[in-house]
């Protein structure tokens, strides 16, 4: 299956591991990722704060290039902010005639044009969980990640892409949980899995951002996670590179490695760790990954043995499938 | 005007009355001019203008002119027919003419109220009056159609609304068929512990009425039953009810309860028990059930699922268990129907950030209601989900699923009051506990309601004005550990607060029943966007529907509390009683009829009729209009490819004449042009 | 504009709604319920909670609104927007307020962390390279405003990032930068600032 591929600026250096591991797992899954030639920065959360039409024009150049170049109508963005910007721009151009007109004129000044709706923007998680499907992923698992307790962390923008509908629940997403489960890992469904990592607040008001990061790390640790799996370079950076700052600011002692979920997929697919970008994390993954066993862990025994159960029945949640 | 062709009905003598309606019409339209102009029509014998035609003096003008001037047709140019068509038809009738020899021209809503341009309005008024005059000479006298009213009534739903309506009619000496889906009547009110604002024990005030229903000879109670089909029309409905098999022979059962006691199969009671208590596979919802016969839940019965057990049959002292019992179809006729099908509670699982269903100590309002009830699973003790621990702090969240574009836009009306009630009950059962009510607005409009709020303020409840953003077990600090954190902005302070409590109660809103749309289709009436049944008029006719003979009462019409429900049930019963005591109802004759000799039997009209009012005579191979069901919409008249359907009072001749009359000035130009050539 | 029949001259709330894409007119329907403020992760650090800011907007307090640090503390997590019972596009309104604050020139007074300048620095580099350049942004921003912590940053986290090979020393450029510049130049003519 062919997909247009928009890596985004972070994938070049800061999140190189995400890029490497994405390409590594794409191959066995039969996904061909064709990088858009000469793509530019999506503007992150910065341009839209300054100037509306240029911000949309900046993003639309990428959409125009993707439409011109690709064999595929689909454009995959692994970075959550890039995903949001691309998808939102396409959506707003469809909804807002005045904006579309101005963007059209701007693109034309660069010899480009874009017909809104002609590109289908997807986040990488969406491509894997919806298009490829759990069965195809499971088929590639050669070395299950037994006994590894992984906390899937979604961040904000994938579950809540603005006014648009997300492919997963905005408050309690589960698509990454399901992928990690077929990889054989023990999924730690921690309550703050879709809370904000602080984004660029680390540069604006470090105290605010560090508190947000602390909460996430604490919650994952309270739920006994060995590591946290992310799907966004910003989240990975904040949770990983600022973990030391959190520890010194709050006097905590977190040592939770932060990896990309594609890296874990690669490990389960038995792709060598150095081909998956391991080793670039500030907080080392060595000790966490050493917990992986060859055998699946035995199921936990129910704590209530012989004690009369006085508890009241819980409401039944809909099948999570 | 003199160039207009003389109408074939030139002997008709028309009286025209142009109303001022104070300044409503006269302020914009030159009514004197219109009246004078109308006189020029050869059929018009008298043309008057008057201040208020709808007044008794105005009406007398019509009556006297008919008698004194031998008028044969009447035209009134005034307001909308919705307002006074009936008034003027009756005046016409009192004058000695058939009321349908009258036509109205709406020069107010369609004229003086549509524009400030006096010239344009006057020109239009003339055209409308002319159209009415041209039309009315083609009117034929019509007679209202008598329909007899069967004195029996069907009431669907055995909650407090259905029970009230049933007793009203039964005590008036009328026969009632009361159909209830569950094994017992009582509805949601039977689940409630105390009712606001009086804090009456709900079961104590309800069960006497349930017993009355059970014992009243005029009420045939069909429990564990559903209406399967409805045929007919007002005064003449034929109903088929499916009485589901409860596997208990009612004539033999003494309601001793041994079968229930000995049944080995326990299941979670998701209906009466709101999912928080258990019942057996053969069960009565509650001990005071009326009727007292248990119901066997085949889906959870060991015998029906695996072929083993049958303990209930063995222990029953009167051999009343019958595993072979089948559903029964019961057919009967009624004259009127009252729908009192009640509501569903909003499912709080739809709001993931509130944690209902994931976090054990988040409870829905109905779960809490059952828990705090002395006959509930904890004998009325307020405890956490573990069934043992008493909470030291309770948060009550208002507006769950209501006033929210993401779920239900409307306000559910009762939740503020029952949230206050819960606060009171927590104070009463756990005097040491802290109670926090999170609200957006405090809505306490009823009698004694504001005083109830005052009481709760005095009981030391903490009221926080702020809609709860999220409820979580993720603690930020050690002192939040093991608790539920309620995060909301205290808007009166402008500060975001995190409140660590032991228990949260979600005051979920009221919703229409999940199958309300299907039910409305069965009874040939409509639902609104939220699934509540459509009333005929939201202000003036809240319990009748657009379908004659079908009435609605209670929460199925919209969220409301018990006093309003009882009032509506009484109102619906009263409307039914009115029809029954009239014995015969005269229906508007503006309906369609098919000229059967000319009908080719193509049946196009059959499926087009929105009221199902056309039947096909298979023997004669012709279609026939069921006059009483026909609402005179005209769809079949227009659709018939052979034009063999007549719409009474809207014949082609009448409609064309009106058009020609309205377009009088265009015609004149055409005629003048032709003459010039 | 409103769904009703007013023909009054546009007020602050009208202007904000006109400038925000999406169903921004839902802002008229704000119930002041406080869900946005209750959900906001950075809410406690804002001058005014989002809800409070909307009350100020409705009262026409233009200067105080544009001088508030509230929009600059918005982390774009979209919780408020997803949960708002009136479906107000709150995050998008925050972006509009940022743009309006810059246009009004109020940002100089907002707060010492100079959030607007961070965005401008970031975008300056994007406009001149076609790609973002983190080291450049961080250094310029911190050196200008927090020179001491800039050194700490550089020797602490910055050093670690460099040793792990996660930071570029020089910006990367796109090939057809003239094309991008032409597009943005035209867009600025059409877009103005807000």
Coordinates of C-alpha atoms in Angstrom, one line a residue, chain A residues 169-172 189-192 195 211 214-215 218-219 222-223 307-318 320, chain B residues 268 275-277 349 352-353 356-360 363 367 371 377-378 384-388 470 472-477:
Chain A
X169 CA -12.0 8.4 21.6
X170 CA -11.1 12.0 22.6
X171 CA -11.0 11.2 26.4
X172 CA -10.0 7.6 26.5
X189 CA -4.0 1.7 31.0
X190 CA -3.1 4.8 33.0
X191 CA -5.7 7.5 33.5
X192 CA -3.6 10.4 32.2
X195 CA -3.4 14.6 29.0
X211 CA 4.2 20.3 36.6
X214 CA 5.6 15.5 36.5
X215 CA 1.9 14.5 36.7
X218 CA 3.9 10.1 38.4
X219 CA 0.8 8.6 37.1
X222 CA 2.0 4.8 40.2
X223 CA 0.6 2.3 37.7
X307 CA -13.7 -13.7 51.3
X308 CA -17.4 -13.1 50.9
X309 CA -17.8 -10.5 48.2
X310 CA -20.1 -7.8 49.4
X311 CA -19.4 -5.4 46.5
X312 CA -22.1 -4.0 44.3
X313 CA -22.2 -4.8 40.6
X314 CA -20.5 -2.3 38.2
X315 CA -22.1 -1.1 35.1
X316 CA -21.0 -3.0 32.0
X317 CA -18.9 -1.0 29.5
X318 CA -19.4 -1.6 25.8
X320 CA -13.9 -2.2 23.5
Chain B
X268 CA -27.8 -8.5 38.0
X275 CA -27.8 -2.6 37.7
X276 CA -26.7 -2.3 41.3
X277 CA -28.7 -5.2 42.8
X349 CA -21.2 5.9 30.1
X352 CA -15.8 9.2 29.4
X353 CA -14.3 12.0 31.4
X356 CA -18.8 6.1 35.1
X357 CA -18.3 2.5 34.4
X358 CA -14.5 2.7 34.8
X359 CA -14.2 4.2 38.3
X360 CA -16.0 2.1 40.8
X363 CA -22.6 6.2 40.6
X367 CA -28.0 3.5 41.2
X371 CA -28.9 2.1 47.1
X377 CA -29.1 -4.0 48.1
X378 CA -27.5 -2.4 51.1
X384 CA -19.0 2.7 48.3
X385 CA -18.9 0.1 45.5
X386 CA -17.2 -2.3 47.8
X387 CA -20.5 -2.6 49.6
X388 CA -19.0 -1.8 53.0
X470 CA -13.4 15.7 34.8
X472 CA -10.3 11.0 37.8
X473 CA -8.5 8.6 40.1
X474 CA -5.1 10.0 38.9
X475 CA -3.8 11.8 41.9
X476 CA -1.4 14.8 41.5
X477 CA -0.3 14.6 45.1

